[in-house]
Amino acid sequence: HPERVGHEHFGFFDGISQPGVRGYTSDAREEFITARWISTDQKPEAWLYGRPGEDLVWPGEFILGYPKTSPDPLVPGPVAPAVPEWTRNGSFLVFRRLRQDVGLFWRTMREEATRLKDLPGFENMTEDRLAALLVGRWQSGAPVNRVAGDDDPDLGKTDWANNYFRFDSDTSGLPLVNQYSDNFPVAKADPVGLTCPWAAHIRKVNTRDSGSDMGGRETTYKARILRRGISFGEPLEDRYADGSSDTEDGNRGLLFQCVQSSIESQFEFLMARWVNDPVRPKMPGGHDMLIGQNGQEGEGRVRRCTLFGKGLQQAEVETNKEWVIPTGGGYFFVPSISALRDVIGV
């Protein structure tokens, strides 16, 4: 399925919003770890981003023994401790095997979109639009903040444009190096979540320029992770299919991996403090409907989020159904090459 490469089983292009890493690959001051795409005369954007919207984060957020972030993103913060010393240049890895119930997800989107269409302000709701609002992106990867009305596959596949937007302020065009140009619609300020709900997955895990319950925008840098998702299992050809017509018997999903210098203050913080809390990181917008697993037990385990209609009407989406089900995983330490050679003896 070449057209599905890079897309997870619900159909969304995955892994777009990765942070960049500050630093150099050599003593040459132009050889950055993360390539710089923005013209150097564009300040402060050229200082803050690799590609437009790709936050540059100090390496200590991912690797032990290096500076972490500080209140000023251009100034290194405290060093991520490497104790014992042989852990220097190592990282902590989270691995999760996530089964995805594709048929249940899209049947729920269809049912909820049909219900919402009868409400004032939601007459144009479709299942694809509802799913995009819960994710914060259309299936192509195009952000709803830049194209609210419908998907734009060209924007979705343009990696110097598909991650360039803010939440609290307007996003203006940026001159880029190598003659690239971004001619797609610019994103407008959306501080209260009229366009992209505060419960949208991409907004729950990355507040961008918005403050949060933890403080100003610099707190976002402290909660970033480097992640990769690898799909397993054959795609579900009929996205509404139930188990009776599923040749894989539901055995499909995502192998999720992320690295960070602190599992507790990064991965676990994101899951417990933001994803699964209906009033955090900011605004009482609801749970992350995509991956959230709020702590209630039994039949009362309901996830909810708030959407806005075209006339600012409010409607709530709720479900007690699980679309993403963890079926395994663990926490691991990833040692450096020198640790493997000199300490572990590999």
CSV table of C-alpha atoms in Angstrom, one decimal:
chain,number,residue,atom,x,y,z
A,1,HIS,CA,0.0,0.0,0.0
A,2,PRO,CA,2.4,2.7,-1.2
A,3,GLU,CA,-0.2,5.5,-0.7
A,4,ARG,CA,-0.4,4.6,3.0
A,5,VAL,CA,3.3,4.9,3.8
A,6,GLY,CA,3.8,7.1,6.8
A,7,HIS,CA,0.1,6.9,7.7
A,8,GLU,CA,-1.1,5.1,10.8
A,9,HIS,CA,-4.1,2.8,10.7
A,10,PHE,CA,-6.7,5.4,11.3
A,11,GLY,CA,-5.4,7.0,8.2
A,12,PHE,CA,-3.5,10.0,9.5
A,13,PHE,CA,0.0,10.9,8.4
A,14,ASP,CA,2.1,10.4,11.5
A,15,GLY,CA,5.3,11.9,13.1
A,16,ILE,CA,5.1,15.4,11.6
A,17,SER,CA,5.7,17.5,14.7
A,18,GLN,CA,9.1,16.4,16.0
A,19,PRO,CA,11.4,18.8,17.9
A,20,GLY,CA,14.7,19.8,16.5
A,21,VAL,CA,17.9,19.4,18.5
A,22,ARG,CA,20.3,22.3,19.1
A,23,GLY,CA,24.0,21.9,18.5
A,24,TYR,CA,26.5,21.1,15.8
A,25,THR,CA,27.7,17.9,14.1
A,26,SER,CA,31.3,19.2,14.0
A,27,ASP,CA,33.4,22.2,14.9
A,28,ALA,CA,32.1,24.0,11.7
A,29,ARG,CA,29.6,26.4,13.0
A,30,GLU,CA,27.2,25.9,10.0
A,31,GLU,CA,26.9,22.1,10.4
A,32,PHE,CA,23.8,21.9,12.6
A,33,ILE,CA,22.4,18.7,14.0
A,34,THR,CA,19.0,20.0,12.8
A,35,ALA,CA,19.1,21.8,9.4
A,36,ARG,CA,18.0,25.4,9.4
A,37,TRP,CA,15.4,26.3,6.7
A,38,ILE,CA,14.6,29.9,7.6
A,39,SER,CA,16.4,32.9,6.2
A,40,THR,CA,18.9,34.2,8.8
A,41,ASP,CA,17.4,37.8,8.6
A,42,GLN,CA,14.1,36.5,10.0
A,43,LYS,CA,14.4,37.1,13.8
A,44,PRO,CA,13.5,35.5,16.1
A,45,GLU,CA,12.1,32.6,14.0
A,46,ALA,CA,15.6,31.7,12.6
A,47,TRP,CA,16.8,31.3,16.2
A,48,LEU,CA,13.8,29.3,17.3
A,49,TYR,CA,13.1,26.8,14.5
A,50,GLY,CA,14.7,24.4,12.2
A,51,ARG,CA,11.9,24.0,9.7
A,52,PRO,CA,9.1,26.5,10.3
A,53,GLY,CA,7.3,25.4,13.4
A,54,GLU,CA,10.1,22.8,14.4
A,55,ASP,CA,11.1,23.9,17.9
A,56,LEU,CA,14.8,23.8,18.5
A,57,VAL,CA,15.3,22.1,21.9
A,58,TRP,CA,18.5,21.7,23.9
A,59,PRO,CA,19.9,18.2,23.7
A,60,GLY,CA,19.7,17.5,27.4
A,61,GLU,CA,16.0,17.0,27.0
A,62,PHE,CA,16.8,13.8,25.2
A,63,ILE,CA,20.4,12.8,26.1
A,64,LEU,CA,22.0,12.5,29.5
A,65,GLY,CA,25.0,14.8,30.2
A,66,TYR,CA,24.0,17.8,28.1
A,67,PRO,CA,22.3,21.1,28.8
A,68,LYS,CA,18.5,21.1,29.1
A,69,THR,CA,16.1,24.0,28.3
A,70,SER,CA,16.0,27.3,30.2
A,71,PRO,CA,13.4,30.1,30.4
A,72,ASP,CA,15.3,31.7,27.4
A,73,PRO,CA,15.3,29.1,24.6
A,74,LEU,CA,18.6,30.5,23.3
A,75,VAL,CA,20.4,30.0,26.6
A,76,PRO,CA,21.4,26.5,27.8
A,77,GLY,CA,19.9,25.4,31.1
A,78,PRO,CA,21.0,22.9,33.7
A,79,VAL,CA,22.8,19.8,32.5
A,80,ALA,CA,20.8,16.6,32.5
A,81,PRO,CA,22.6,14.5,35.1
A,82,ALA,CA,24.5,11.4,34.0
A,83,VAL,CA,24.7,9.3,37.1
A,84,PRO,CA,26.7,7.1,37.1
A,85,GLU,CA,29.1,8.7,34.6
A,86,TRP,CA,28.9,5.8,32.1
A,87,THR,CA,25.3,6.7,31.4
A,88,ARG,CA,26.5,9.9,29.7
A,89,ASN,CA,25.3,10.0,26.0
A,90,GLY,CA,22.5,7.6,26.9
A,91,SER,CA,18.7,8.1,26.8
A,92,PHE,CA,15.6,6.6,28.3
A,93,LEU,CA,13.3,4.8,25.9
A,94,VAL,CA,9.5,4.2,26.2
A,95,PHE,CA,8.1,1.4,24.1
A,96,ARG,CA,4.3,0.7,23.8
A,97,ARG,CA,2.4,-1.7,21.6
A,98,LEU,CA,-0.9,0.0,20.8
A,99,ARG,CA,-3.7,-1.9,19.2
A,100,GLN,CA,-6.0,0.3,17.1
A,101,ASP,CA,-9.7,-0.6,16.7
A,102,VAL,CA,-10.1,1.0,13.3
A,103,GLY,CA,-13.6,-0.1,12.6
A,104,LEU,CA,-14.9,1.1,16.0
A,105,PHE,CA,-13.1,4.5,15.6
A,106,TRP,CA,-14.7,5.2,12.2
A,107,ARG,CA,-18.1,3.9,13.1
A,108,THR,CA,-18.0,6.2,16.1
A,109,MET,CA,-16.9,9.1,13.9
A,110,ARG,CA,-19.8,8.4,11.5
A,111,GLU,CA,-22.4,8.2,14.3
A,112,GLU,CA,-21.2,11.3,16.1
A,113,ALA,CA,-20.9,13.3,12.9
A,114,THR,CA,-24.5,12.4,12.1
A,115,ARG,CA,-25.7,13.5,15.5
A,116,LEU,CA,-23.8,16.8,15.4
A,117,LYS,CA,-25.1,17.7,12.0
A,118,ASP,CA,-28.6,18.2,13.5
A,119,LEU,CA,-27.2,20.8,16.0
A,120,PRO,CA,-27.1,24.5,15.1
A,121,GLY,CA,-23.7,25.5,13.9
A,122,PHE,CA,-22.6,22.0,13.1
A,123,GLU,CA,-24.5,21.5,9.8
A,124,ASN,CA,-21.3,20.9,7.8
A,125,MET,CA,-19.9,18.3,10.1
A,126,THR,CA,-18.6,15.1,8.5
A,127,GLU,CA,-16.9,12.1,10.0
A,128,ASP,CA,-13.6,13.1,8.4
A,129,ARG,CA,-13.9,16.6,9.7
A,130,LEU,CA,-14.8,15.3,13.2
A,131,ALA,CA,-11.8,13.0,13.2
A,132,ALA,CA,-9.6,15.9,12.0
A,133,LEU,CA,-10.8,18.1,14.9
A,134,LEU,CA,-10.0,15.4,17.4
A,135,VAL,CA,-6.5,14.9,16.0
A,136,GLY,CA,-5.8,18.6,15.1
A,137,ARG,CA,-4.8,17.6,11.5
A,138,TRP,CA,-6.5,16.2,8.5
A,139,GLN,CA,-5.5,12.7,7.3
A,140,SER,CA,-2.9,14.2,4.9
A,141,GLY,CA,-1.1,15.9,7.8
A,142,ALA,CA,-2.4,19.3,7.0
A,143,PRO,CA,-3.2,21.2,10.2
A,144,VAL,CA,-6.7,22.4,10.8
A,145,ASN,CA,-5.3,25.7,11.9
A,146,ARG,CA,-4.1,26.4,8.4
A,147,VAL,CA,-7.0,24.8,6.4
A,148,ALA,CA,-10.1,24.6,8.6
A,149,GLY,CA,-12.6,23.8,5.9
A,150,ASP,CA,-11.2,20.7,4.2
A,151,ASP,CA,-8.1,18.7,3.8
A,152,ASP,CA,-5.3,19.9,1.6
A,153,PRO,CA,-3.0,17.0,0.6
A,154,ASP,CA,-0.4,19.4,-0.9
A,155,LEU,CA,0.0,21.2,2.4
A,156,GLY,CA,0.1,17.9,4.2
A,157,LYS,CA,3.1,16.6,2.2
A,158,THR,CA,5.0,19.9,2.3
A,159,ASP,CA,7.3,19.5,5.2
A,160,TRP,CA,8.4,23.2,5.4
A,161,ALA,CA,4.7,24.2,5.8
A,162,ASN,CA,2.7,21.4,7.5
A,163,ASN,CA,4.0,22.2,11.0
A,164,TYR,CA,4.1,26.0,10.8
A,165,PHE,CA,1.4,27.5,12.9
A,166,ARG,CA,0.8,28.9,16.4
A,167,PHE,CA,-2.2,28.8,18.7
A,168,ASP,CA,-2.1,32.1,20.5
A,169,SER,CA,-1.0,34.4,17.7
A,170,ASP,CA,-1.3,34.9,14.0
A,171,THR,CA,1.4,33.1,11.8
A,172,SER,CA,3.0,35.2,9.1
A,173,GLY,CA,4.8,34.0,6.1
A,174,LEU,CA,8.6,33.4,6.4
A,175,PRO,CA,11.3,33.7,3.7
A,176,LEU,CA,13.0,30.3,3.4
A,177,VAL,CA,16.4,29.2,2.2
A,178,ASN,CA,16.9,27.4,-1.1
A,179,GLN,CA,14.1,29.3,-2.7
A,180,TYR,CA,11.3,27.3,-1.0
A,181,SER,CA,8.1,29.2,-0.7
A,182,ASP,CA,5.1,28.7,1.5
A,183,ASN,CA,2.0,29.8,-0.4
A,184,PHE,CA,-0.6,28.0,1.7
A,185,PRO,CA,-3.1,29.8,3.9
A,186,VAL,CA,-1.6,31.2,7.0
A,187,ALA,CA,-2.9,30.3,10.5
A,188,LYS,CA,-4.8,32.8,12.5
A,189,ALA,CA,-4.7,33.1,16.3
A,190,ASP,CA,-6.9,30.5,18.0
A,191,PRO,CA,-6.3,31.0,21.7
A,192,VAL,CA,-9.6,29.5,22.9
A,193,GLY,CA,-9.8,26.6,20.5
A,194,LEU,CA,-12.5,27.7,18.0
A,195,THR,CA,-10.6,26.2,15.1
A,196,CYS,CA,-8.5,23.6,16.7
A,197,PRO,CA,-10.1,22.3,20.0
A,198,TRP,CA,-8.0,22.4,23.1
A,199,ALA,CA,-8.7,18.7,23.4
A,200,ALA,CA,-7.2,17.9,20.0
A,201,HIS,CA,-4.4,15.4,20.2
A,202,ILE,CA,-1.7,17.8,18.8
A,203,ARG,CA,-2.7,20.5,21.2
A,204,LYS,CA,-2.8,18.3,24.3
A,205,VAL,CA,0.8,17.2,23.8
A,206,ASN,CA,2.4,20.5,22.4
A,207,THR,CA,1.0,23.9,23.5
A,208,ARG,CA,3.4,25.7,21.0
A,209,ASP,CA,3.3,29.4,21.8
A,210,SER,CA,0.5,29.1,24.4
A,211,GLY,CA,1.2,29.1,28.1
A,212,SER,CA,0.0,26.1,30.1
A,213,ASP,CA,-0.7,25.1,33.7
A,214,MET,CA,3.1,24.9,34.0
A,215,GLY,CA,3.8,28.5,33.0
A,216,GLY,CA,4.9,30.2,29.8
A,217,ARG,CA,5.6,28.8,26.4
A,218,GLU,CA,9.2,27.7,27.5
A,219,THR,CA,7.5,24.9,29.5
A,220,THR,CA,6.6,23.2,26.3
A,221,TYR,CA,10.3,22.6,25.5
A,222,LYS,CA,10.6,20.7,28.8
A,223,ALA,CA,7.9,18.2,27.8
A,224,ARG,CA,9.0,17.4,24.3
A,225,ILE,CA,10.0,13.9,23.3
A,226,LEU,CA,11.6,12.4,20.2
A,227,ARG,CA,9.2,9.7,19.0
A,228,ARG,CA,8.6,7.2,16.2
A,229,GLY,CA,5.6,5.1,15.4
A,230,ILE,CA,5.7,1.9,13.3
A,231,SER,CA,2.5,0.4,12.1
A,232,PHE,CA,2.0,-3.4,12.4
A,233,GLY,CA,-0.8,-5.5,10.9
A,234,GLU,CA,-2.5,-5.3,7.5
A,235,PRO,CA,-4.7,-2.2,6.9
A,236,LEU,CA,-8.5,-2.6,7.3
A,237,GLU,CA,-9.8,-2.2,3.8
A,238,ASP,CA,-13.3,-1.3,4.9
A,239,ARG,CA,-12.7,1.3,7.6
A,240,TYR,CA,-16.1,0.6,9.2
A,241,ALA,CA,-15.7,-3.1,9.4
A,242,ASP,CA,-16.4,-5.0,12.6
A,243,GLY,CA,-14.7,-8.1,13.8
A,244,SER,CA,-16.7,-10.5,11.7
A,245,SER,CA,-15.2,-9.2,8.4
A,246,ASP,CA,-11.7,-8.5,9.7
A,247,THR,CA,-9.1,-10.9,8.3
A,248,GLU,CA,-6.5,-9.7,10.9
A,249,ASP,CA,-9.0,-10.2,13.8
A,250,GLY,CA,-8.1,-6.7,15.1
A,251,ASN,CA,-4.4,-7.4,15.2
A,252,ARG,CA,-3.2,-4.0,13.9
A,253,GLY,CA,-1.9,-0.9,15.5
A,254,LEU,CA,1.2,1.1,16.3
A,255,LEU,CA,4.6,0.3,17.9
A,256,PHE,CA,5.3,3.6,19.7
A,257,GLN,CA,8.8,4.5,20.8
A,258,CYS,CA,10.1,7.7,22.3
A,259,VAL,CA,13.3,8.8,23.8
A,260,GLN,CA,13.9,11.4,26.5
A,261,SER,CA,16.2,12.2,29.4
A,262,SER,CA,13.4,11.7,32.0
A,263,ILE,CA,10.5,9.4,31.5
A,264,GLU,CA,8.8,10.8,34.6
A,265,SER,CA,8.9,14.5,33.6
A,266,GLN,CA,8.4,14.0,29.9
A,267,PHE,CA,6.4,10.9,28.7
A,268,GLU,CA,4.6,10.3,32.0
A,269,PHE,CA,4.0,14.0,32.5
A,270,LEU,CA,2.4,14.3,29.0
A,271,MET,CA,0.1,11.2,29.6
A,272,ALA,CA,-0.9,11.8,33.2
A,273,ARG,CA,-0.9,15.6,33.4
A,274,TRP,CA,-2.1,16.7,30.0
A,275,VAL,CA,-3.5,13.9,27.9
A,276,ASN,CA,-5.8,12.4,30.6
A,277,ASP,CA,-6.8,15.6,32.4
A,278,PRO,CA,-9.9,17.4,31.0
A,279,VAL,CA,-8.8,20.9,32.2
A,280,ARG,CA,-5.0,20.8,31.3
A,281,PRO,CA,-2.7,21.9,29.9
A,282,LYS,CA,-5.0,24.9,29.4
A,283,MET,CA,-8.8,25.5,29.2
A,284,PRO,CA,-11.5,23.0,30.3
A,285,GLY,CA,-11.6,21.5,26.8
A,286,GLY,CA,-11.8,17.8,27.7
A,287,HIS,CA,-9.7,14.7,27.3
A,288,ASP,CA,-7.4,13.7,24.4
A,289,MET,CA,-10.1,11.6,22.7
A,290,LEU,CA,-7.5,9.8,20.6
A,291,ILE,CA,-5.1,8.3,23.1
A,292,GLY,CA,-6.5,9.4,26.4
A,293,GLN,CA,-7.4,6.8,29.0
A,294,ASN,CA,-8.9,8.8,31.9
A,295,GLY,CA,-8.5,7.2,35.3
A,296,GLN,CA,-12.1,6.2,36.0
A,297,GLU,CA,-12.9,2.5,36.2
A,298,GLY,CA,-15.7,0.5,34.7
A,299,GLU,CA,-18.7,1.9,32.9
A,300,GLY,CA,-18.0,5.4,34.2
A,301,ARG,CA,-14.8,5.6,32.2
A,302,VAL,CA,-16.0,8.3,29.7
A,303,ARG,CA,-13.8,10.7,27.7
A,304,ARG,CA,-15.3,14.0,26.7
A,305,CYS,CA,-14.3,17.0,24.7
A,306,THR,CA,-15.9,20.3,23.6
A,307,LEU,CA,-16.2,21.5,20.0
A,308,PHE,CA,-17.3,24.9,18.7
A,309,GLY,CA,-19.7,25.4,15.8
A,310,LYS,CA,-19.5,28.1,13.1
A,311,GLY,CA,-21.6,30.5,15.2
A,312,LEU,CA,-19.6,29.7,18.4
A,313,GLN,CA,-22.2,27.2,19.5
A,314,GLN,CA,-20.8,24.5,21.8
A,315,ALA,CA,-21.3,20.7,21.6
A,316,GLU,CA,-19.8,17.9,23.5
A,317,VAL,CA,-18.5,14.6,22.1
A,318,GLU,CA,-18.2,11.7,24.5
A,319,THR,CA,-17.4,8.0,24.4
A,320,ASN,CA,-16.6,5.2,26.8
A,321,LYS,CA,-15.2,3.1,23.9
A,322,GLU,CA,-11.5,2.5,23.5
A,323,TRP,CA,-10.0,3.1,20.0
A,324,VAL,CA,-6.4,2.7,21.1
A,325,ILE,CA,-5.6,-0.1,23.5
A,326,PRO,CA,-2.2,-0.6,25.1
A,327,THR,CA,-1.3,-4.3,24.9
A,328,GLY,CA,2.4,-4.3,26.0
A,329,GLY,CA,5.5,-2.2,26.4
A,330,GLY,CA,8.1,-1.2,28.9
A,331,TYR,CA,10.7,1.4,30.0
A,332,PHE,CA,14.3,0.9,28.9
A,333,PHE,CA,17.7,2.6,29.1
A,334,VAL,CA,19.6,3.1,25.8
A,335,PRO,CA,23.4,3.2,26.4
A,336,SER,CA,25.9,5.1,24.4
A,337,ILE,CA,28.4,3.3,22.1
A,338,SER,CA,31.2,3.8,24.6
A,339,ALA,CA,29.1,2.3,27.4
A,340,LEU,CA,28.3,-0.7,25.3
A,341,ARG,CA,32.0,-1.1,24.5
A,342,ASP,CA,33.7,-0.2,27.8
A,343,VAL,CA,31.1,-1.0,30.5
A,344,ILE,CA,28.7,-3.6,29.2
A,345,GLY,CA,31.4,-5.3,27.0
A,346,VAL,CA,29.4,-5.7,23.8
